[in-house]
Every structure is written in C-alpha cells, then in structure tokens.
Coordinates of C-alpha atoms in Angstrom, one line a residue:
X1 CA 112.9 63.6 99.3
X2 CA 112.4 66.8 101.4
X3 CA 108.8 67.9 102.4
X4 CA 106.9 69.3 99.6
X5 CA 103.7 70.5 100.8
X6 CA 101.3 69.7 97.8
X7 CA 100.6 66.1 97.8
X8 CA 100.4 66.1 94.1
X9 CA 104.2 66.0 93.6
X10 CA 104.8 62.9 95.6
X11 CA 101.5 61.1 94.5
X12 CA 102.6 61.6 90.8
X13 CA 106.0 60.5 91.4
X14 CA 104.9 57.4 93.1
X15 CA 102.3 56.6 90.5
X16 CA 104.8 57.0 87.9
X17 CA 107.0 54.4 89.6
X18 CA 104.2 52.0 90.0
X19 CA 103.4 52.3 86.3
X20 CA 107.0 51.7 85.1
X21 CA 107.3 48.6 87.6
X22 CA 103.9 47.2 86.3
X23 CA 104.4 47.6 82.8
X24 CA 108.1 48.2 81.9
X25 CA 110.5 51.2 81.4
X26 CA 108.7 52.2 78.1
X27 CA 106.0 53.8 80.2
X28 CA 108.3 55.7 82.4
X29 CA 106.9 59.0 83.1
X30 CA 103.5 58.4 82.0
X31 CA 100.7 60.9 83.1
X32 CA 99.0 59.3 86.0
X33 CA 96.1 61.7 85.1
X34 CA 95.8 62.7 88.8
X35 CA 93.1 65.1 90.2
X36 CA 91.3 65.9 93.1
X37 CA 88.3 63.6 93.8
X38 CA 85.0 65.2 93.1
X39 CA 83.3 63.6 96.3
X40 CA 84.9 62.6 99.7
X41 CA 83.6 59.3 99.3
X42 CA 86.0 58.7 96.3
X43 CA 88.8 59.6 98.6
X44 CA 91.0 62.6 98.2
X45 CA 92.5 62.3 94.7
X46 CA 91.8 59.9 91.8
X47 CA 94.1 58.5 89.2
X48 CA 92.6 57.9 85.8
X49 CA 95.7 56.3 84.2
X50 CA 94.4 52.8 83.9
X51 CA 91.9 54.0 81.5
X52 CA 94.1 55.9 79.3
X53 CA 96.7 53.0 79.2
X54 CA 94.0 50.3 78.7
X55 CA 93.8 50.6 74.9
X56 CA 97.7 51.1 74.5
X57 CA 98.2 47.9 76.7
X58 CA 95.3 45.9 75.1
X59 CA 94.0 45.1 78.8
X60 CA 90.8 46.0 80.6
X61 CA 91.2 49.3 82.6
X62 CA 90.3 47.7 85.9
X63 CA 93.1 45.1 85.3
X64 CA 95.5 47.9 84.5
X65 CA 94.5 49.7 87.6
X66 CA 94.8 46.6 89.8
X67 CA 98.5 46.0 88.5
X68 CA 99.2 49.7 89.1
X69 CA 98.0 49.4 92.6
X70 CA 99.8 46.2 93.3
X71 CA 103.2 48.3 92.8
X72 CA 102.2 51.4 94.3
X73 CA 104.2 52.5 97.5
X74 CA 101.9 54.2 99.8
X75 CA 104.0 54.1 102.8
X76 CA 103.8 57.4 104.9
X77 CA 101.5 59.1 102.5
X78 CA 98.4 56.8 101.9
X79 CA 95.9 55.4 104.5
X80 CA 93.8 53.9 101.8
X81 CA 93.8 52.8 98.1
X82 CA 90.9 51.2 96.2
X83 CA 90.0 50.4 92.5
X84 CA 86.5 51.4 91.5
X85 CA 84.7 51.3 88.4
X86 CA 86.1 50.6 85.2
X87 CA 89.6 51.4 86.6
X88 CA 89.5 54.6 88.7
X89 CA 92.1 54.5 91.4
X90 CA 90.7 56.3 94.7
X91 CA 93.8 57.5 97.1
X92 CA 93.0 58.7 100.7
X93 CA 95.9 60.6 102.3
X94 CA 97.1 59.5 105.7
X95 CA 95.9 62.1 108.1
X96 CA 99.3 62.1 110.0
X97 CA 101.0 63.1 106.6
X98 CA 98.3 65.8 105.7
X99 CA 98.8 67.7 109.0
X100 CA 102.6 67.5 108.4
X101 CA 102.2 69.0 104.7
X102 CA 99.8 71.5 106.1
X103 CA 102.2 72.3 108.9
X104 CA 105.0 72.7 106.2
X105 CA 103.1 75.1 104.2
X106 CA 102.8 77.3 107.3
X107 CA 106.3 77.3 107.9
X108 CA 107.1 78.0 104.2
X109 CA 107.9 81.6 103.3
X110 CA 105.8 81.0 100.1
X111 CA 103.0 79.0 101.9
X112 CA 104.0 75.9 100.3
X113 CA 104.3 77.2 96.6
X114 CA 107.4 75.6 94.7
X115 CA 109.4 77.7 92.3
X116 CA 109.3 77.1 88.8
X117 CA 111.8 75.2 87.4
X118 CA 113.6 76.1 85.0
X119 CA 112.9 79.8 85.8
X120 CA 112.5 81.9 82.3
X121 CA 112.7 85.3 81.3
X122 CA 109.3 86.8 80.4
X123 CA 108.4 89.7 78.5
X124 CA 104.6 90.6 79.2
X125 CA 103.2 93.1 77.0
X126 CA 100.0 94.5 78.4
X127 CA 97.7 97.7 79.1
X128 CA 98.9 99.6 76.0
X129 CA 96.3 102.3 75.6
X130 CA 96.5 104.7 72.8
X131 CA 97.8 108.1 73.4
X132 CA 95.4 110.9 73.0
X133 CA 92.6 109.1 73.9
X134 CA 91.2 108.6 77.5
X135 CA 91.3 105.1 79.0
X136 CA 88.1 103.3 78.6
X137 CA 86.3 100.1 79.8
X138 CA 88.0 98.2 76.9
X139 CA 91.4 98.8 78.5
X140 CA 90.5 97.1 81.9
X141 CA 91.1 93.4 80.7
X142 CA 94.7 93.6 79.3
X143 CA 95.6 95.8 82.3
X144 CA 94.4 93.6 85.0
X145 CA 95.0 90.3 83.3
X146 CA 98.6 91.2 82.4
X147 CA 99.5 92.5 85.9
X148 CA 98.1 89.3 87.5
X149 CA 100.1 87.2 85.2
X150 CA 103.2 89.3 85.8
X151 CA 102.7 88.9 89.7
X152 CA 102.2 85.2 89.6
X153 CA 105.1 84.5 87.3
X154 CA 107.4 86.5 89.6
X155 CA 106.2 84.8 92.5
X156 CA 107.4 81.4 91.0
X157 CA 110.8 83.0 90.5
X158 CA 110.7 84.0 86.8
X159 CA 112.3 87.1 85.7
X160 CA 109.3 89.2 84.5
X161 CA 109.8 92.2 82.4
X162 CA 106.7 94.2 81.7
X163 CA 106.2 96.2 78.5
X164 CA 103.5 99.0 78.3
X165 CA 103.1 99.0 74.3
X166 CA 101.4 102.4 74.2
X167 CA 100.2 103.2 70.8
X168 CA 101.8 106.7 70.1
X169 CA 103.2 106.4 66.5
X170 CA 100.6 105.2 64.3
X171 CA 98.5 106.8 61.5
X172 CA 96.2 108.6 64.0
X173 CA 98.7 110.7 65.1
X174 CA 99.2 112.2 61.4
X175 CA 95.5 113.1 61.7
X176 CA 95.5 114.6 65.0
X177 CA 98.8 116.7 64.5
X178 CA 97.5 117.9 61.2
X179 CA 94.1 119.0 63.0
X180 CA 96.3 120.7 65.5
X181 CA 98.2 122.7 62.9
X182 CA 94.6 123.8 61.5
X183 CA 93.5 124.9 64.9
X184 CA 97.1 127.2 65.5
X185 CA 98.3 124.9 68.3
X186 CA 102.0 125.5 67.1
X187 CA 101.6 129.3 68.2
X188 CA 100.1 127.9 71.5
X189 CA 102.6 125.2 72.4
X190 CA 102.8 124.1 76.1
X191 CA 99.2 125.7 76.9
X192 CA 97.7 123.4 79.7
X193 CA 95.5 120.6 78.0
X194 CA 93.3 117.7 79.6
X195 CA 92.6 114.5 78.5
X196 CA 89.0 115.5 77.8
X197 CA 90.2 118.2 75.5
X198 CA 92.3 115.5 73.7
X199 CA 89.2 113.2 73.4
X200 CA 87.2 116.1 71.7
X201 CA 90.3 116.9 69.3
X202 CA 90.3 113.1 68.4
X203 CA 86.8 113.1 67.6
X204 CA 87.1 116.2 65.4
X205 CA 90.0 115.0 63.6
X206 CA 88.2 111.5 63.1
X207 CA 85.4 113.3 61.4
X208 CA 87.5 115.5 59.3
X209 CA 89.6 112.4 58.1
X210 CA 86.4 110.6 57.2
X211 CA 84.9 113.7 55.3
X212 CA 87.9 115.5 53.7
X213 CA 90.1 113.5 51.1
X214 CA 92.2 116.4 51.0
X215 CA 92.9 116.4 54.8
X216 CA 93.2 112.7 54.6
X217 CA 96.2 112.9 52.3
X218 CA 97.6 115.5 54.6
X219 CA 97.4 113.2 57.4
X220 CA 99.1 110.5 55.9
X221 CA 101.8 112.9 54.6
X222 CA 102.1 114.0 58.3
X223 CA 102.6 110.5 59.7
X224 CA 105.9 110.2 57.4
X225 CA 106.9 113.6 58.6
X226 CA 106.5 112.7 62.2
X227 CA 108.4 109.4 61.8
X228 CA 111.2 111.0 59.9
X229 CA 111.8 113.5 62.8
X230 CA 110.1 116.8 61.6
X231 CA 110.6 119.2 64.4
X232 CA 107.3 121.0 64.3
X233 CA 105.4 117.5 64.5
X234 CA 107.5 116.3 67.3
X235 CA 106.8 119.2 69.4
X236 CA 102.9 118.8 69.1
X237 CA 103.4 115.0 69.3
X238 CA 105.4 115.2 72.5
X239 CA 102.6 117.4 74.3
X240 CA 100.0 114.9 73.2
X241 CA 102.1 112.1 74.7
X242 CA 102.9 113.9 78.0
X243 CA 99.3 114.7 78.9
X244 CA 98.2 111.2 77.8
X245 CA 100.7 109.5 80.2
X246 CA 99.7 111.4 83.0
X247 CA 96.3 110.4 82.9
X248 CA 97.3 106.5 82.1
X249 CA 99.6 106.6 85.3
X250 CA 96.7 108.1 87.4
X251 CA 94.7 105.1 86.3
X252 CA 97.4 102.6 86.7
X253 CA 97.9 103.8 90.3
X254 CA 94.1 103.6 91.2
X255 CA 94.2 100.0 89.6
X256 CA 97.3 99.2 91.7
X257 CA 99.0 97.8 88.5
X258 CA 102.8 97.2 88.9
X259 CA 103.6 99.0 85.7
X260 CA 106.4 101.6 86.4
X261 CA 107.2 104.6 84.1
X262 CA 110.2 102.7 83.1
X263 CA 108.2 99.7 81.7
X264 CA 106.7 102.0 79.0
X265 CA 107.6 100.9 75.7
X266 CA 105.9 102.9 73.2
X267 CA 105.5 102.3 69.5
X268 CA 108.0 105.4 69.2
X269 CA 110.5 103.5 71.0
X270 CA 111.0 101.3 68.3
X271 CA 111.4 104.1 65.5
X272 CA 115.3 103.9 65.0
X273 CA 115.1 100.1 64.9
X274 CA 112.6 100.0 62.2
X275 CA 115.2 100.6 59.3
X276 CA 117.5 98.0 60.4
X277 CA 114.9 95.6 61.0
X278 CA 113.5 96.1 57.6
X279 CA 116.9 95.5 55.8
X280 CA 117.3 92.2 58.1
X281 CA 113.8 91.0 56.6
X282 CA 114.7 92.2 52.9
X283 CA 118.2 90.4 53.3
X284 CA 116.3 87.2 54.4
X285 CA 113.9 87.6 51.6
X286 CA 110.9 87.7 53.7
X287 CA 109.4 91.0 52.5
X288 CA 108.3 92.3 49.1
X289 CA 106.7 95.3 47.7
X290 CA 103.0 94.5 46.8
X291 CA 100.5 97.5 45.7
X292 CA 103.2 100.0 46.8
X293 CA 103.8 98.6 50.3
X294 CA 106.4 96.6 51.8
X295 CA 104.8 93.3 53.0
X296 CA 105.6 89.9 54.5
X297 CA 103.6 86.9 53.7
X298 CA 103.8 84.5 56.1
X299 CA 103.0 81.0 55.0
X300 CA 99.4 79.6 55.9
X301 CA 97.5 82.9 56.0
X302 CA 95.0 83.5 53.3
X303 CA 92.7 86.5 52.6
X304 CA 88.8 86.1 51.5
X305 CA 90.0 85.8 48.0
X306 CA 92.2 82.8 48.9
X307 CA 95.5 84.5 48.0
X308 CA 98.1 85.2 50.4
X309 CA 97.5 87.6 53.4
X310 CA 99.9 90.3 53.7
X311 CA 101.4 91.6 57.0
X312 CA 102.0 95.2 56.1
X313 CA 105.6 96.5 57.3
X314 CA 105.9 99.8 55.6
X315 CA 102.8 101.5 53.8
X316 CA 103.0 103.1 50.5
X317 CA 103.5 106.5 51.8
X318 CA 106.6 105.2 53.7
X319 CA 105.1 105.3 57.0
X320 CA 105.3 102.2 59.5
X321 CA 102.4 100.9 61.4
X322 CA 101.5 98.0 64.1
X323 CA 103.0 95.5 61.8
X324 CA 106.4 97.1 61.8
X325 CA 106.5 98.1 65.4
X326 CA 105.1 94.6 66.6
X327 CA 107.9 92.8 64.6
X328 CA 110.4 95.2 66.3
X329 CA 109.1 94.6 69.7
X330 CA 109.7 90.8 69.2
X331 CA 113.1 91.4 68.1
X332 CA 114.0 93.8 70.8
X333 CA 112.7 91.6 73.3
X334 CA 114.6 88.6 72.3
X335 CA 117.9 90.0 71.3
X336 CA 118.2 93.1 73.8
X337 CA 116.2 92.1 76.9
X338 CA 117.0 88.4 76.7
X339 CA 113.7 86.9 76.9
X340 CA 112.9 83.4 76.1
X341 CA 109.2 83.7 76.8
X342 CA 106.9 86.5 75.5
X343 CA 103.4 86.9 76.3
X344 CA 100.8 89.4 74.6
X345 CA 97.6 90.2 76.5
X346 CA 95.5 91.6 74.0
X347 CA 91.8 91.3 72.6
X348 CA 91.0 87.8 71.0
X349 CA 90.1 90.1 67.8
X350 CA 94.0 90.3 67.2
X351 CA 94.7 86.6 67.2
X352 CA 95.4 86.5 63.7
X353 CA 97.6 89.5 63.6
X354 CA 99.9 88.2 66.2
X355 CA 99.8 84.8 64.8
X356 CA 101.1 86.5 61.4
X357 CA 103.7 88.5 63.5
X358 CA 104.9 85.5 65.3
X359 CA 105.2 83.5 62.3
X360 CA 107.4 86.0 60.5
X361 CA 109.6 86.2 63.4
X362 CA 110.1 82.6 63.5
X363 CA 111.2 82.9 59.7
X364 CA 113.5 85.6 60.7
X365 CA 115.0 83.6 63.4
X366 CA 114.1 85.6 66.4
X367 CA 111.7 83.1 67.8
X368 CA 112.4 79.4 67.8
X369 CA 113.4 76.5 70.1
X370 CA 115.1 79.2 72.4
X371 CA 112.5 81.8 72.5
X372 CA 108.9 81.4 72.0
X373 CA 106.0 84.1 71.9
X374 CA 102.4 83.4 72.9
X375 CA 99.2 85.4 72.6
X376 CA 97.0 85.3 75.7
X377 CA 93.9 86.5 74.4
X378 CA 90.8 87.8 75.9
X379 CA 86.9 88.3 75.4
X380 CA 84.7 91.3 75.5
X381 CA 83.0 92.8 78.4
X382 CA 79.2 93.0 77.7
X383 CA 76.5 94.9 79.1
X384 CA 73.2 93.6 80.3
X385 CA 71.9 93.6 76.7
X386 CA 74.6 91.2 75.5
X387 CA 76.5 93.9 73.5
X388 CA 79.8 95.5 74.2
X389 CA 79.4 97.5 77.5
X390 CA 78.8 101.1 76.8
X391 CA 77.0 104.2 77.9
X392 CA 73.3 104.5 77.0
X393 CA 74.5 107.0 74.3
X394 CA 76.8 104.4 72.8
X395 CA 79.9 106.0 73.9
X396 CA 82.8 104.0 75.4
X397 CA 82.7 104.2 79.2
X398 CA 85.5 105.9 80.8
X399 CA 87.6 103.7 83.2
X400 CA 88.1 106.3 85.6
X401 CA 84.3 106.8 85.8
X402 CA 83.7 103.2 86.2
X403 CA 86.3 102.7 89.2
X404 CA 84.6 105.9 90.8
X405 CA 81.3 104.3 90.9
X406 CA 82.6 100.9 91.9
X407 CA 84.2 102.5 95.1
X408 CA 80.9 104.6 95.6
X409 CA 79.0 101.4 95.4
X410 CA 81.2 99.6 97.7
X411 CA 81.1 102.4 100.2
X412 CA 77.4 101.9 100.6
X413 CA 77.9 98.0 101.2
X414 CA 80.3 98.8 103.8
X415 CA 78.2 101.3 105.5
X416 CA 75.3 98.8 105.5
X417 CA 77.4 95.8 106.7
X418 CA 79.9 97.5 109.0
X419 CA 78.4 100.8 110.4
X420 CA 81.0 101.1 113.3
X421 CA 83.6 101.4 110.5
X422 CA 83.9 105.1 109.8
X423 CA 86.4 107.9 108.6
X424 CA 89.4 107.1 106.8
X425 CA 89.0 103.2 107.5
X426 CA 85.8 103.2 105.8
X427 CA 87.3 105.2 102.8
X428 CA 90.3 102.7 102.7
X429 CA 87.9 99.5 102.7
X430 CA 85.4 101.0 100.1
X431 CA 88.4 101.8 97.7
X432 CA 89.8 98.0 98.4
X433 CA 86.3 96.5 98.2
X434 CA 85.4 98.6 95.0
X435 CA 88.5 98.4 93.0
X436 CA 89.1 94.8 94.0
X437 CA 85.5 94.0 92.9
X438 CA 86.1 95.2 89.3
X439 CA 89.3 93.5 89.1
X440 CA 88.2 90.2 90.4
X441 CA 85.0 90.2 88.5
X442 CA 87.4 90.3 85.4
X443 CA 89.9 87.9 86.6
X444 CA 87.4 85.2 87.9
X445 CA 86.1 84.6 84.2
X446 CA 88.0 82.5 81.9
X447 CA 89.9 85.2 80.1
X448 CA 89.2 83.6 76.5
X449 CA 85.4 84.4 77.1
X450 CA 83.1 87.3 76.9
X451 CA 81.3 88.3 80.3
X452 CA 78.5 90.2 81.3
X453 CA 79.2 93.4 83.5
X454 CA 76.8 93.1 86.6
X455 CA 77.2 95.5 89.6
X456 CA 75.0 93.5 92.1
X457 CA 76.7 90.3 91.2
X458 CA 80.2 92.0 91.3
X459 CA 79.9 93.4 94.7
X460 CA 77.8 90.4 96.3
X461 CA 79.0 89.4 99.4
X462 CA 78.0 85.7 98.5
X463 CA 79.3 83.8 95.8
X464 CA 82.7 84.0 93.7
X465 CA 83.4 87.6 94.2
X466 CA 86.1 89.6 95.6
X467 CA 83.8 90.9 98.9
X468 CA 83.3 87.3 99.9
X469 CA 87.0 86.7 99.8
X470 CA 87.9 89.7 101.2
X471 CA 85.1 89.1 103.9
X472 CA 86.3 85.6 104.6
X473 CA 89.8 87.0 105.3
X474 CA 88.8 89.8 107.4
X475 CA 86.6 87.4 109.4
X476 CA 89.7 85.3 110.4
X477 CA 91.5 88.3 111.5
X478 CA 88.6 89.1 113.6
X479 CA 89.3 85.6 115.4
X480 CA 92.4 86.7 116.3
X481 CA 91.6 90.2 117.5
X482 CA 89.0 88.3 119.8
X483 CA 91.8 85.8 120.9
X484 CA 95.0 86.6 123.0
X485 CA 97.3 84.6 120.5
X486 CA 98.0 86.9 117.8
X487 CA 101.5 85.3 117.6
X488 CA 99.9 81.9 116.1
X489 CA 100.3 81.8 112.4
X490 CA 102.6 80.9 109.5
X491 CA 106.1 81.2 110.5
X492 CA 105.7 79.8 114.0
X493 CA 106.8 76.5 115.1
X494 CA 104.2 74.7 113.3
X495 CA 103.4 72.3 116.0
X496 CA 100.1 71.0 117.1
X497 CA 97.8 70.4 114.1
X498 CA 95.2 68.0 114.9
X499 CA 92.8 66.9 111.9
X500 CA 90.2 65.1 113.8
X501 CA 86.8 66.5 112.4
X502 CA 86.2 66.0 108.9
X503 CA 85.8 69.6 108.2
X504 CA 89.5 70.3 109.6
X505 CA 90.6 67.5 107.2
X506 CA 88.8 69.2 104.1
X507 CA 90.4 72.5 105.1
X508 CA 93.9 71.2 105.1
X509 CA 93.4 69.2 102.0
X510 CA 92.3 72.6 100.5
X511 CA 95.4 74.6 101.8
X512 CA 98.0 72.3 100.4
X513 CA 96.5 72.7 97.0
X514 CA 97.7 76.5 96.9
X515 CA 101.0 75.2 95.0
X516 CA 99.0 73.5 92.2
X517 CA 96.5 76.3 91.6
X518 CA 99.4 79.0 91.4
X519 CA 101.2 76.8 88.9
X520 CA 98.1 75.9 87.0
X521 CA 97.4 79.6 86.5
X522 CA 101.1 80.2 85.2
X523 CA 101.2 77.3 83.1
X524 CA 98.2 78.0 81.4
X525 CA 98.4 81.9 81.7
X526 CA 94.9 81.6 83.2
X527 CA 94.3 83.7 86.6
X528 CA 90.7 82.5 86.9
X529 CA 92.3 79.0 88.0
X530 CA 93.6 80.8 90.9
X531 CA 90.3 82.8 91.6
X532 CA 88.4 79.4 91.6
X533 CA 90.9 78.0 94.0
X534 CA 90.5 81.0 96.5
X535 CA 86.8 80.8 96.3
X536 CA 86.8 77.0 97.1
X537 CA 89.3 77.7 99.8
X538 CA 86.9 80.4 101.4
X539 CA 84.1 78.2 101.1
X540 CA 85.7 75.3 102.7
X541 CA 86.8 77.6 105.4
X542 CA 83.2 78.9 105.9
X543 CA 82.2 75.3 106.4
X544 CA 85.0 74.6 108.9
X545 CA 84.1 77.7 110.8
X546 CA 80.5 76.8 111.5
X547 CA 81.1 73.2 112.2
X548 CA 84.2 73.7 114.3
X549 CA 84.2 76.2 117.1
X550 CA 87.7 77.7 117.2
X551 CA 87.9 80.1 120.3
X552 CA 85.6 78.0 122.4
X553 CA 87.3 74.6 121.8
X554 CA 89.4 73.0 124.2
X555 CA 93.2 74.3 124.4
X556 CA 94.8 71.8 122.2
X557 CA 92.0 71.8 119.7
X558 CA 91.8 75.6 119.8
X559 CA 95.4 76.0 119.1
X560 CA 95.3 73.6 116.3
X561 CA 92.2 75.4 114.8
X562 CA 93.8 78.8 115.0
X563 CA 96.9 77.6 113.0
X564 CA 94.6 76.3 110.4
X565 CA 92.6 79.8 110.5
X566 CA 95.9 81.8 110.2
X567 CA 97.2 79.7 107.4
X568 CA 93.8 80.1 105.5
X569 CA 94.1 84.0 106.1
X570 CA 97.6 84.0 104.9
X571 CA 96.7 82.1 101.6
X572 CA 93.7 84.1 101.0
X573 CA 95.7 87.2 101.6
X574 CA 98.7 86.2 99.4
X575 CA 96.3 84.5 96.5
X576 CA 94.5 87.8 96.3
X577 CA 97.8 89.8 96.2
X578 CA 98.8 88.0 93.1
X579 CA 95.8 88.9 91.5
X580 CA 96.6 92.5 92.5
X581 CA 93.8 92.7 94.9
X582 CA 93.8 94.2 98.5
X583 CA 92.8 92.0 101.4
X584 CA 91.8 94.3 104.2
X585 CA 92.1 93.0 107.7
X586 CA 88.9 94.8 108.8
X587 CA 85.5 95.0 107.1

C-alpha cells in the first residue's frame, strides 16, 4: 500500500490480519480496539481487542493477545510489541517509519488527511434565526457548530450544501403584520427601519397577542392570508424579511461563516411545495384530521396522557407551521438536491420534534437506506449563575454586542502582551482573537452539553483556548522570521527529519494524528474532537520547543526541527481554519 501518514490505518489492517490468521475467517474485520497509549511507557498505541474477544473465544485475554502478537507482521512499522496485564497489546512504532510518515504528511496538500470514502452529498441545516428579531447569543451555537461541520466535511471530500432555514413564515408573522396594519405601516411602506425597531415591534405585537383575544384571532387569520399570497400582507412581510436579512448577513460576516445569500432556504421557500406534499402524505395514509388540524402520528411517540402524539402539518385555521416546512425541507433535500445525508444543527430541546419529522419522512419513503437524517443537538450557553446566559435585566444578549465586547477585551489582551503591535495590525489581531475566542470556546465543548460562558477563561493564553492555539501558531512563525530559511516547510522535498530526542518523537507522533482527529470529528459530528487534538498538539509543541533548541541547534538537527515546527504551524493553521478561526502569523 502507499504511504498513509496516520499509522492507525496500517496498524488496524495488520492487527485485523493477525486476528484472522490466529482465529479464523469468522473474525475477519474484527475491531482491534486501537487507541493512542495513555503514557509513553506503554508504547505509542494500545490494542485492546484481546479482552473484547476473550469471552467470545472462551479463552483468557492474555492468551488471546499472545496469539494475535504471534501472527502480527510488524516489519517496517513496529520497533517493539509486548503484551501486558490481562491482554493489552502495546505497540511502539519504528523511528524511521514515524519519520517517513511525518515527512509524507508535510508533503501532502491535505497534511496527511485521507479523503472520505465513499463521499456523500450532505445537506447541513444551521443558523436559521427568526426574521423580525435580532440575532442573540442563543443563535451562536447553531451558527458556529454548523459552519465548522460544513468545513470539515468539505475538507474530507464530501459535497456539502448549506441551508440557512430562516424562520420567516410562521404564526409570528400573522401577529407582526396585523400589528403593523394597526400602526398604519401600509401607508408608509418602504420607510427605513432598523432591526432595533423590529425588535420593539415584535415585543409590542407579542404583548397584544397575549392580552387581546380579538387580535389573536385576527393574527391567525392573517397567517393564512399571508401564506395564501395576499398582496398587502406580502408587501409588509417582504419589508420585514429584507431588513432582517441585512442584519443577519452582517453578523454572519463578522463570525466568518461560509453561508452565502444563495444558501438561504427560509420557511417561505417551501410554501409552493406544501400543498403537493400534503397530498402525497394523504395518499399514503400518513395524515388525518384531529380536532380540526391535519396531523401525522408517527409510531412510538406518545403524549402525557399516553395517547399518540401528533405532528401538526396544517392547523385548524388552514395555516402551515414548523412541522410542515420541516417535512417539506426533508423532501426537497432528498428529491431536488439529491442529498443522502441530512444534518440538522439545532437546540437539543428540539430533539423530539426532529425525531418525529424523520419518522414521518421514513414512512413517506423520503428517508431510508439511500438517505438518512441526523439531528446534531447542542446544549445551552449558561451564565455564571448556571442559568441561560442573559443580561442582568433578563433579556437575551444581542450577538452583535457580544462580539463587540469580545473584540474589545481581546484588544486589551493584545495591547498588554504585544505593545509593539499597533495600528491596523493590532485591530486585525484583536478581531481574530476576539471572534476566534468566542467561536472556539463554543466548539471546544462537547456540543451536547451545556457550558458556562466565562470571559476570563475564554480569552486566557493558557489552557484549551483560541488565544493559546493562536499564540502557538504565531510563535512558530516568529521562529522563521528569526531564521533565514523561510522556504522550509510543508511542500518542500521533505528530507532530513531526525527524531532523536523524545520530545521530537512525541511531536511527530502528534502530527500524524491529524487525520484521525479530522475523521473522528466528521464521523461523530463533534468539532470538539478536533479542538482537543489541536490543544494537545500545541501543548506537545510547547514541550518540544522548551526542551529542543531550534535555531541554536547544529545545522542538520536545526533543519529537522524547523521542518517539524513548520508542519506543526501548518496543522494548527489548517485545523483552526476547519473550525472557522483565523490563525494570525503575528501576535
């Protein structure tokens, strides 16, 4: 086989061959349960397949391990193999092999990351703020997690279609438009409005909806009128949408999202498909009228009373809600876009809703063996009090304000640590560090968990933070600025790596793990796995840098260490880029 920089590939292949040779073809393809060793004294990797197979084979784990090792071909790859404990197989790579794999990573355009096989056509549904309301901190997670997943999957060779599922067609527009009619907006169409005006109008309309039953009935009727194409309603609705989208695009650009205007797929996009979709569901016997509303009842979902739980497709007033547009989006993604993998990056509290949507979609035949959907849920951002992160008055924190504050705090950190960096350069670094810190702080946490928003921890130059990684990247570039060998780095001839010091070897071993980290993040839809890898890589480089002089070393050693440093900078920069975070060369 050709050189594949991540040793896991060839170790897995050889361990599987050893298992088959030792125990027969019925165990062909068995998982060797391979992972990086926790401590250097246990080698570089550890295979735990023996303990997993011992019960199945009816033999002691250590005996199974000895049999595997007896058939393991380690030529050209392994320097040492030993069995420990009840059947742990400790594997130590050959230094020459590790140096060659590291060199191959440096010469690879993808830095050693292998393409996905087979590639899929993904639709990733993320961001999706609501029209007529300003983006707030609650919109951060879907935006940055979805964008990171899209970047990672594209890097692996998948076809990724982003979908910004704006909320622009639900019942709230009945209330908003009816309120605007009461205020006389029909006679003042086209007047300049700001998103702040829309926020206030939304608050007023909501109060009126909650307190005035007559207005509530008018609002429900207005939804049907809007969705039926009433010209007057459409004029006001378009004004709300245009002003909101201007605001959203400003925030998207500030966050560095890869969403483009053509990626916007608002709820209204599906309006013309709702009727045909409902007809299809009716013909397949998947919906029925219940208490005046047209509902689907996917199997396995029950309400508090124990009865079947409905997914409302069309309400009793004839309007369509989230259930209908989400079903239509699945149908469109599979039939029109040809997607075979659908990923929805939304709040964990919507888990049941999407499970019901996916179930109905499977019943309808839109999802199945050829196309599957997955919910990638995320937890809540909490304040220091352990409650959802809000202002002291209890309002949602405006996302634009949060980003402004992050940049200002980063500016102070940059000024303190790099006083010689001024003017536009300081502004650019402050922007990169501030925005990067907000994004990395979110991505570094397991997305399914809640996390506490802490400014000091987020902007710290130590620990698993964006500034720590960004400073590590900048430090390496400072080495090259102080040397006269800027041409050395990934893409050069790749010769001259010498792994003599244990810190050099540890860094090389970390570098060839980039492939596994990227694939794990994609396979599990968890960007925090890549964050953890980058943090460990930066920490390993720090240990190497402190123990192994680079510029003061002898010429041959110096060249090797410069190449290791260059590859580390490249991997840090590429990894941060996959997370949507800038990696400045000067800080």
